[in-house]
């Protein structure tokens, strides 16, 4: 190589630092808690073709190296000759990004000595994008047109000047323009920060040397990944599972059958036998299905290395169009995230025989949160409170599953603190605690879900989307299933179990809603669990005395 190894490492770290600084700017300037608290976003540095050079630490795994499709779409729409310094692009189009419309991507070009060198990009969750509902998407929608604004690589700034007409069009079609346009400005500031850091790198090393170093980084990553793939025994591995329903046809499950083929230093994930796209809102576009494959692949091959384009050169994905993971318009996609954690679990389940020391039991298996919205009489303004709720991960070949963690697709996403929700909204929380007995029994117990009780101080509307109720988080090698997701409401002295997916449920003061999240499946025979671990679980309230007696009889002697 013509660039020396020390320079390669300096540029590698500089790219990581640039992405992380972009992330910090976004968090400090964003308006809504889904960004600055929950961290439902990702940022990336991409080359002039939209190939990933770096992503921020803590980026959502399900956004893994898929910001490139947004940039590539802009190149296709405008052509490189019509992309200029100071331009800012906005896109959330379902056939490009494959995700619910709330996930708005912003990207800007970076030029060095008159040449288009890179793009800076950020995708973040806006609390509203218009349409029939606010929040995370409604199971009532019949097509994507009811879900909100669809934007395909539109210039919202041209050569540094705002495109007032487009910005006014957005402002007039969303419920919370102050929040969403504030988040848009935060995203632009994030990209501008990245531009400044790239200018510093190119000023020091030059554009050609910078590009050479990136090519070396990709090649090094690819070699390490292929080495990990070669460690997996060659073969064809299959597994099947299903989703509860599509949100509209509630009595019909959605099959997921996935094939994984390992040949030498390449791994292929074949989605050919997953369900076709469905009438309900749990579809996602092709980018979503590709991202799920990348999350699983990276977890198996290079979980602790940074993300770049070389991370996925050894991965092949077969995804025919028109599947639930590659839906075509006008399929609704507001609940796009509900299916992907189960897709991941199913890929891992397929590879469990080949990687017995690596693959865990199934985890909570959805990205479900809740959205509460209404009118705050103290401020006289509408509000929407969105939150992500953790659950249990599966027991592993060497230790218990993690409790109260978000899904594998969500990485470092956090929940919104109860204190902030009570401060900003007319809500009262009675508890937010571990859900006793929710982890599946095993030699290594599944992690516990959580229990959250909330009361309205004023009328509010509630939307909640969950899955994995009919398909519980499974155990492996003799481990038991984890508890399933559940939502209950207590009104007039009676308690009612609500469906897994519902929208705009009116809740009155004096009524209580309780969210129960799923636990992880157990790993290994419960009879082999260490007696001291069982007693510790009981003492900490993770497992009740009754369940310990039933599931771990050896601990009673």
PDB file of N, CA and C in Angstrom, residues 314-385:
ATOM      1  N   UNK A 314     -18.394  -9.749   2.608  1.00  0.00           N
ATOM      2  CA  UNK A 314     -18.501 -11.216   2.603  1.00  0.00           C
ATOM      3  C   UNK A 314     -19.933 -11.694   2.779  1.00  0.00           C
ATOM      4  N   UNK A 315     -20.889 -10.752   2.895  1.00  0.00           N
ATOM      5  CA  UNK A 315     -22.295 -11.102   3.093  1.00  0.00           C
ATOM      6  C   UNK A 315     -23.059 -10.979   1.787  1.00  0.00           C
ATOM      7  N   UNK A 316     -23.832 -11.999   1.457  1.00  0.00           N
ATOM      8  CA  UNK A 316     -24.735 -11.965   0.318  1.00  0.00           C
ATOM      9  C   UNK A 316     -26.162 -12.135   0.844  1.00  0.00           C
ATOM     10  N   UNK A 317     -27.082 -11.384   0.273  1.00  0.00           N
ATOM     11  CA  UNK A 317     -28.473 -11.437   0.714  1.00  0.00           C
ATOM     12  C   UNK A 317     -29.365 -11.701  -0.490  1.00  0.00           C
ATOM     13  N   UNK A 318     -30.222 -12.703  -0.338  1.00  0.00           N
ATOM     14  CA  UNK A 318     -31.226 -12.998  -1.360  1.00  0.00           C
ATOM     15  C   UNK A 318     -32.570 -12.519  -0.824  1.00  0.00           C
ATOM     16  N   UNK A 319     -33.118 -11.498  -1.465  1.00  0.00           N
ATOM     17  CA  UNK A 319     -34.361 -10.892  -0.987  1.00  0.00           C
ATOM     18  C   UNK A 319     -35.219 -10.521  -2.194  1.00  0.00           C
ATOM     19  N   UNK A 320     -36.091 -11.429  -2.623  1.00  0.00           N
ATOM     20  CA  UNK A 320     -36.954 -11.110  -3.758  1.00  0.00           C
ATOM     21  C   UNK A 320     -37.879  -9.942  -3.433  1.00  0.00           C
ATOM     22  N   UNK A 321     -38.258  -9.159  -4.414  1.00  0.00           N
ATOM     23  CA  UNK A 321     -39.180  -8.044  -4.162  1.00  0.00           C
ATOM     24  C   UNK A 321     -40.570  -8.538  -3.786  1.00  0.00           C
ATOM     25  N   UNK A 322     -41.294  -7.695  -3.064  1.00  0.00           N
ATOM     26  CA  UNK A 322     -42.669  -8.025  -2.697  1.00  0.00           C
ATOM     27  C   UNK A 322     -42.808  -8.875  -1.465  1.00  0.00           C
ATOM     28  N   UNK A 323     -41.723  -9.088  -0.732  1.00  0.00           N
ATOM     29  CA  UNK A 323     -41.787  -9.820   0.524  1.00  0.00           C
ATOM     30  C   UNK A 323     -42.080  -8.844   1.669  1.00  0.00           C
ATOM     31  N   UNK A 324     -42.380  -9.393   2.838  1.00  0.00           N
ATOM     32  CA  UNK A 324     -42.637  -8.541   3.995  1.00  0.00           C
ATOM     33  C   UNK A 324     -41.412  -7.706   4.344  1.00  0.00           C
ATOM     34  N   UNK A 325     -40.227  -8.170   3.928  1.00  0.00           N
ATOM     35  CA  UNK A 325     -38.981  -7.443   4.157  1.00  0.00           C
ATOM     36  C   UNK A 325     -38.516  -6.658   2.933  1.00  0.00           C
ATOM     37  N   UNK A 326     -39.321  -6.630   1.887  1.00  0.00           N
ATOM     38  CA  UNK A 326     -38.980  -5.874   0.670  1.00  0.00           C
ATOM     39  C   UNK A 326     -40.270  -5.397   0.007  1.00  0.00           C
ATOM     40  N   UNK A 327     -41.157  -4.856   0.831  1.00  0.00           N
ATOM     41  CA  UNK A 327     -42.497  -4.515   0.354  1.00  0.00           C
ATOM     42  C   UNK A 327     -42.448  -3.392  -0.680  1.00  0.00           C
ATOM     43  N   UNK A 328     -43.395  -3.450  -1.576  1.00  0.00           N
ATOM     44  CA  UNK A 328     -43.532  -2.419  -2.590  1.00  0.00           C
ATOM     45  C   UNK A 328     -44.697  -1.491  -2.245  1.00  0.00           C
ATOM     46  N   UNK A 329     -44.588  -0.254  -2.674  1.00  0.00           N
ATOM     47  CA  UNK A 329     -45.690   0.683  -2.483  1.00  0.00           C
ATOM     48  C   UNK A 329     -46.950   0.138  -3.144  1.00  0.00           C
ATOM     49  N   UNK A 330     -48.109   0.441  -2.535  1.00  0.00           N
ATOM     50  CA  UNK A 330     -48.337   1.345  -1.397  1.00  0.00           C
ATOM     51  C   UNK A 330     -48.458   0.629  -0.050  1.00  0.00           C
ATOM     52  N   UNK A 331     -47.727  -0.453   0.154  1.00  0.00           N
ATOM     53  CA  UNK A 331     -47.835  -1.200   1.406  1.00  0.00           C
ATOM     54  C   UNK A 331     -47.528  -0.293   2.600  1.00  0.00           C
ATOM     55  N   UNK A 332     -48.330  -0.356   3.671  1.00  0.00           N
ATOM     56  CA  UNK A 332     -48.020   0.436   4.871  1.00  0.00           C
ATOM     57  C   UNK A 332     -46.792  -0.129   5.575  1.00  0.00           C
ATOM     58  N   UNK A 333     -45.976   0.757   6.170  1.00  0.00           N
ATOM     59  CA  UNK A 333     -44.726   0.331   6.795  1.00  0.00           C
ATOM     60  C   UNK A 333     -44.522   0.963   8.170  1.00  0.00           C
ATOM     61  N   UNK A 334     -45.594   1.554   8.730  1.00  0.00           N
ATOM     62  CA  UNK A 334     -45.447   2.273  10.001  1.00  0.00           C
ATOM     63  C   UNK A 334     -44.921   1.410  11.124  1.00  0.00           C
ATOM     64  N   UNK A 335     -45.214   0.111  11.106  1.00  0.00           N
ATOM     65  CA  UNK A 335     -44.711  -0.809  12.129  1.00  0.00           C
ATOM     66  C   UNK A 335     -43.541  -1.629  11.634  1.00  0.00           C
ATOM     67  N   UNK A 336     -42.715  -1.037  10.783  1.00  0.00           N
ATOM     68  CA  UNK A 336     -41.619  -1.755  10.119  1.00  0.00           C
ATOM     69  C   UNK A 336     -40.700  -2.465  11.097  1.00  0.00           C
ATOM     70  N   UNK A 337     -40.524  -1.883  12.278  1.00  0.00           N
ATOM     71  CA  UNK A 337     -39.532  -2.412  13.212  1.00  0.00           C
ATOM     72  C   UNK A 337     -40.011  -3.644  13.967  1.00  0.00           C
ATOM     73  N   UNK A 338     -41.324  -3.906  13.940  1.00  0.00           N
ATOM     74  CA  UNK A 338     -41.847  -5.002  14.764  1.00  0.00           C
ATOM     75  C   UNK A 338     -41.330  -6.364  14.324  1.00  0.00           C
ATOM     76  N   UNK A 339     -41.123  -6.531  13.034  1.00  0.00           N
ATOM     77  CA  UNK A 339     -40.745  -7.855  12.531  1.00  0.00           C
ATOM     78  C   UNK A 339     -39.261  -8.148  12.623  1.00  0.00           C
ATOM     79  N   UNK A 340     -38.417  -7.116  12.626  1.00  0.00           N
ATOM     80  CA  UNK A 340     -36.985  -7.328  12.424  1.00  0.00           C
ATOM     81  C   UNK A 340     -36.285  -8.048  13.582  1.00  0.00           C
ATOM     82  N   UNK A 341     -36.611  -7.783  14.860  1.00  0.00           N
ATOM     83  CA  UNK A 341     -35.952  -8.563  15.917  1.00  0.00           C
ATOM     84  C   UNK A 341     -36.225 -10.065  15.822  1.00  0.00           C
ATOM     85  N   UNK A 342     -37.431 -10.434  15.399  1.00  0.00           N
ATOM     86  CA  UNK A 342     -37.728 -11.859  15.230  1.00  0.00           C
ATOM     87  C   UNK A 342     -36.965 -12.426  14.045  1.00  0.00           C
ATOM     88  N   UNK A 343     -36.760 -11.618  13.011  1.00  0.00           N
ATOM     89  CA  UNK A 343     -35.916 -12.046  11.890  1.00  0.00           C
ATOM     90  C   UNK A 343     -34.514 -12.364  12.392  1.00  0.00           C
ATOM     91  N   UNK A 344     -33.966 -11.484  13.239  1.00  0.00           N
ATOM     92  CA  UNK A 344     -32.634 -11.732  13.796  1.00  0.00           C
ATOM     93  C   UNK A 344     -32.601 -13.016  14.605  1.00  0.00           C
ATOM     94  N   UNK A 345     -33.570 -13.173  15.502  1.00  0.00           N
ATOM     95  CA  UNK A 345     -33.624 -14.386  16.320  1.00  0.00           C
ATOM     96  C   UNK A 345     -33.675 -15.641  15.449  1.00  0.00           C
ATOM     97  N   UNK A 346     -34.412 -15.554  14.345  1.00  0.00           N
ATOM     98  CA  UNK A 346     -34.562 -16.720  13.468  1.00  0.00           C
ATOM     99  C   UNK A 346     -33.256 -17.032  12.742  1.00  0.00           C
ATOM    100  N   UNK A 347     -32.529 -16.002  12.322  1.00  0.00           N
ATOM    101  CA  UNK A 347     -31.212 -16.225  11.704  1.00  0.00           C
ATOM    102  C   UNK A 347     -30.283 -16.901  12.710  1.00  0.00           C
ATOM    103  N   UNK A 348     -30.262 -16.407  13.935  1.00  0.00           N
ATOM    104  CA  UNK A 348     -29.405 -17.016  14.961  1.00  0.00           C
ATOM    105  C   UNK A 348     -29.847 -18.450  15.265  1.00  0.00           C
ATOM    106  N   UNK A 349     -31.162 -18.668  15.291  1.00  0.00           N
ATOM    107  CA  UNK A 349     -31.669 -20.019  15.546  1.00  0.00           C
ATOM    108  C   UNK A 349     -31.188 -20.987  14.474  1.00  0.00           C
ATOM    109  N   UNK A 350     -31.153 -20.524  13.227  1.00  0.00           N
ATOM    110  CA  UNK A 350     -30.667 -21.372  12.144  1.00  0.00           C
ATOM    111  C   UNK A 350     -29.209 -21.768  12.366  1.00  0.00           C
ATOM    112  N   UNK A 351     -28.415 -20.823  12.859  1.00  0.00           N
ATOM    113  CA  UNK A 351     -26.982 -21.075  13.011  1.00  0.00           C
ATOM    114  C   UNK A 351     -26.605 -21.671  14.368  1.00  0.00           C
ATOM    115  N   UNK A 352     -27.572 -21.878  15.247  1.00  0.00           N
ATOM    116  CA  UNK A 352     -27.279 -22.418  16.576  1.00  0.00           C
ATOM    117  C   UNK A 352     -26.543 -23.761  16.522  1.00  0.00           C
ATOM    118  N   UNK A 353     -26.909 -24.704  15.631  1.00  0.00           N
ATOM    119  CA  UNK A 353     -26.147 -25.968  15.583  1.00  0.00           C
ATOM    120  C   UNK A 353     -24.702 -25.779  15.148  1.00  0.00           C
ATOM    121  N   UNK A 354     -24.445 -24.774  14.318  1.00  0.00           N
ATOM    122  CA  UNK A 354     -23.083 -24.557  13.824  1.00  0.00           C
ATOM    123  C   UNK A 354     -22.231 -23.771  14.811  1.00  0.00           C
ATOM    124  N   UNK A 355     -22.885 -22.973  15.671  1.00  0.00           N
ATOM    125  CA  UNK A 355     -22.161 -22.115  16.617  1.00  0.00           C
ATOM    126  C   UNK A 355     -22.719 -22.306  18.026  1.00  0.00           C
ATOM    127  N   UNK A 356     -22.584 -23.509  18.580  1.00  0.00           N
ATOM    128  CA  UNK A 356     -23.207 -23.793  19.884  1.00  0.00           C
ATOM    129  C   UNK A 356     -22.639 -22.963  21.024  1.00  0.00           C
ATOM    130  N   UNK A 357     -21.416 -22.471  20.892  1.00  0.00           N
ATOM    131  CA  UNK A 357     -20.819 -21.679  21.972  1.00  0.00           C
ATOM    132  C   UNK A 357     -21.062 -20.186  21.806  1.00  0.00           C
ATOM    133  N   UNK A 358     -21.863 -19.811  20.813  1.00  0.00           N
ATOM    134  CA  UNK A 358     -21.998 -18.402  20.493  1.00  0.00           C
ATOM    135  C   UNK A 358     -23.446 -17.913  20.461  1.00  0.00           C
ATOM    136  N   UNK A 359     -24.380 -18.761  20.034  1.00  0.00           N
ATOM    137  CA  UNK A 359     -25.751 -18.308  19.783  1.00  0.00           C
ATOM    138  C   UNK A 359     -26.609 -18.416  21.040  1.00  0.00           C
ATOM    139  N   UNK A 360     -27.303 -17.331  21.435  1.00  0.00           N
ATOM    140  CA  UNK A 360     -28.163 -17.357  22.617  1.00  0.00           C
ATOM    141  C   UNK A 360     -29.578 -17.817  22.280  1.00  0.00           C
ATOM    142  N   UNK A 361     -30.379 -18.007  23.319  1.00  0.00           N
ATOM    143  CA  UNK A 361     -31.810 -18.230  23.132  1.00  0.00           C
ATOM    144  C   UNK A 361     -32.457 -16.934  22.639  1.00  0.00           C
ATOM    145  N   UNK A 362     -33.729 -17.010  22.279  1.00  0.00           N
ATOM    146  CA  UNK A 362     -34.427 -15.847  21.726  1.00  0.00           C
ATOM    147  C   UNK A 362     -34.626 -14.767  22.783  1.00  0.00           C
ATOM    148  N   UNK A 363     -34.655 -13.518  22.315  1.00  0.00           N
ATOM    149  CA  UNK A 363     -34.863 -12.401  23.232  1.00  0.00           C
ATOM    150  C   UNK A 363     -36.282 -11.856  23.085  1.00  0.00           C
ATOM    151  N   UNK A 364     -36.548 -10.711  23.666  1.00  0.00           N
ATOM    152  CA  UNK A 364     -37.918 -10.191  23.731  1.00  0.00           C
ATOM    153  C   UNK A 364     -38.578 -10.049  22.361  1.00  0.00           C
ATOM    154  N   UNK A 365     -37.762  -9.877  21.337  1.00  0.00           N
ATOM    155  CA  UNK A 365     -38.239 -10.110  19.990  1.00  0.00           C
ATOM    156  C   UNK A 365     -39.121  -9.060  19.356  1.00  0.00           C
ATOM    157  N   UNK A 366     -39.151  -7.847  19.890  1.00  0.00           N
ATOM    158  CA  UNK A 366     -39.788  -6.776  19.150  1.00  0.00           C
ATOM    159  C   UNK A 366     -39.161  -5.452  19.567  1.00  0.00           C
ATOM    160  N   UNK A 367     -39.472  -4.394  18.830  1.00  0.00           N
ATOM    161  CA  UNK A 367     -38.940  -3.079  19.180  1.00  0.00           C
ATOM    162  C   UNK A 367     -40.049  -2.217  19.760  1.00  0.00           C
ATOM    163  N   UNK A 368     -41.049  -2.855  20.345  1.00  0.00           N
ATOM    164  CA  UNK A 368     -42.250  -2.161  20.779  1.00  0.00           C
ATOM    165  C   UNK A 368     -42.014  -1.125  21.866  1.00  0.00           C
ATOM    166  N   UNK A 369     -42.648   0.006  21.711  1.00  0.00           N
ATOM    167  CA  UNK A 369     -42.694   1.032  22.734  1.00  0.00           C
ATOM    168  C   UNK A 369     -44.132   1.466  22.911  1.00  0.00           C
ATOM    169  N   UNK A 370     -44.327   2.687  23.321  1.00  0.00           N
ATOM    170  CA  UNK A 370     -45.687   3.215  23.404  1.00  0.00           C
ATOM    171  C   UNK A 370     -45.671   4.687  23.044  1.00  0.00           C
ATOM    172  N   UNK A 371     -46.812   5.172  22.635  1.00  0.00           N
ATOM    173  CA  UNK A 371     -47.003   6.594  22.350  1.00  0.00           C
ATOM    174  C   UNK A 371     -48.251   7.055  23.088  1.00  0.00           C
ATOM    175  N   UNK A 372     -48.094   8.075  23.910  1.00  0.00           N
ATOM    176  CA  UNK A 372     -49.205   8.693  24.632  1.00  0.00           C
ATOM    177  C   UNK A 372     -49.335  10.121  24.124  1.00  0.00           C
ATOM    178  N   UNK A 373     -50.525  10.522  23.750  1.00  0.00           N
ATOM    179  CA  UNK A 373     -50.676  11.865  23.218  1.00  0.00           C
ATOM    180  C   UNK A 373     -52.025  12.456  23.626  1.00  0.00           C
ATOM    181  N   UNK A 374     -52.053  13.760  23.706  1.00  0.00           N
ATOM    182  CA  UNK A 374     -53.267  14.456  24.117  1.00  0.00           C
ATOM    183  C   UNK A 374     -53.017  15.943  24.221  1.00  0.00           C
ATOM    184  N   UNK A 375     -53.838  16.618  25.037  1.00  0.00           N
ATOM    185  CA  UNK A 375     -53.728  18.054  25.248  1.00  0.00           C
ATOM    186  C   UNK A 375     -53.320  18.304  26.690  1.00  0.00           C
ATOM    187  N   UNK A 376     -52.298  19.123  26.884  1.00  0.00           N
ATOM    188  CA  UNK A 376     -51.843  19.487  28.223  1.00  0.00           C
ATOM    189  C   UNK A 376     -52.525  20.800  28.606  1.00  0.00           C
ATOM    190  N   UNK A 377     -53.439  20.730  29.577  1.00  0.00           N
ATOM    191  CA  UNK A 377     -54.218  21.919  29.935  1.00  0.00           C
ATOM    192  C   UNK A 377     -53.348  23.012  30.550  1.00  0.00           C
ATOM    193  N   UNK A 378     -52.221  22.639  31.171  1.00  0.00           N
ATOM    194  CA  UNK A 378     -51.350  23.644  31.789  1.00  0.00           C
ATOM    195  C   UNK A 378     -50.651  24.506  30.749  1.00  0.00           C
ATOM    196  N   UNK A 379     -50.288  23.897  29.640  1.00  0.00           N
ATOM    197  CA  UNK A 379     -49.596  24.646  28.594  1.00  0.00           C
ATOM    198  C   UNK A 379     -50.530  25.066  27.467  1.00  0.00           C
ATOM    199  N   UNK A 380     -51.707  24.408  27.399  1.00  0.00           N
ATOM    200  CA  UNK A 380     -52.626  24.690  26.308  1.00  0.00           C
ATOM    201  C   UNK A 380     -52.160  24.176  24.970  1.00  0.00           C
ATOM    202  N   UNK A 381     -51.237  23.204  24.991  1.00  0.00           N
ATOM    203  CA  UNK A 381     -50.662  22.699  23.753  1.00  0.00           C
ATOM    204  C   UNK A 381     -50.801  21.186  23.684  1.00  0.00           C
ATOM    205  N   UNK A 382     -50.850  20.709  22.459  1.00  0.00           N
ATOM    206  CA  UNK A 382     -50.835  19.260  22.253  1.00  0.00           C
ATOM    207  C   UNK A 382     -49.459  18.691  22.587  1.00  0.00           C
ATOM    208  N   UNK A 383     -49.430  17.422  22.945  1.00  0.00           N
ATOM    209  CA  UNK A 383     -48.156  16.787  23.232  1.00  0.00           C
ATOM    210  C   UNK A 383     -48.181  15.348  22.741  1.00  0.00           C
ATOM    211  N   UNK A 384     -47.022  14.781  22.554  1.00  0.00           N
ATOM    212  CA  UNK A 384     -46.878  13.357  22.299  1.00  0.00           C
ATOM    213  C   UNK A 384     -45.684  12.861  23.102  1.00  0.00           C
ATOM    214  N   UNK A 385     -45.903  11.828  23.872  1.00  0.00           N
ATOM    215  CA  UNK A 385     -44.856  11.194  24.676  1.00  0.00           C
ATOM    216  C   UNK A 385     -44.563   9.831  24.068  1.00  0.00           C
TER     217      UNK A 385
END
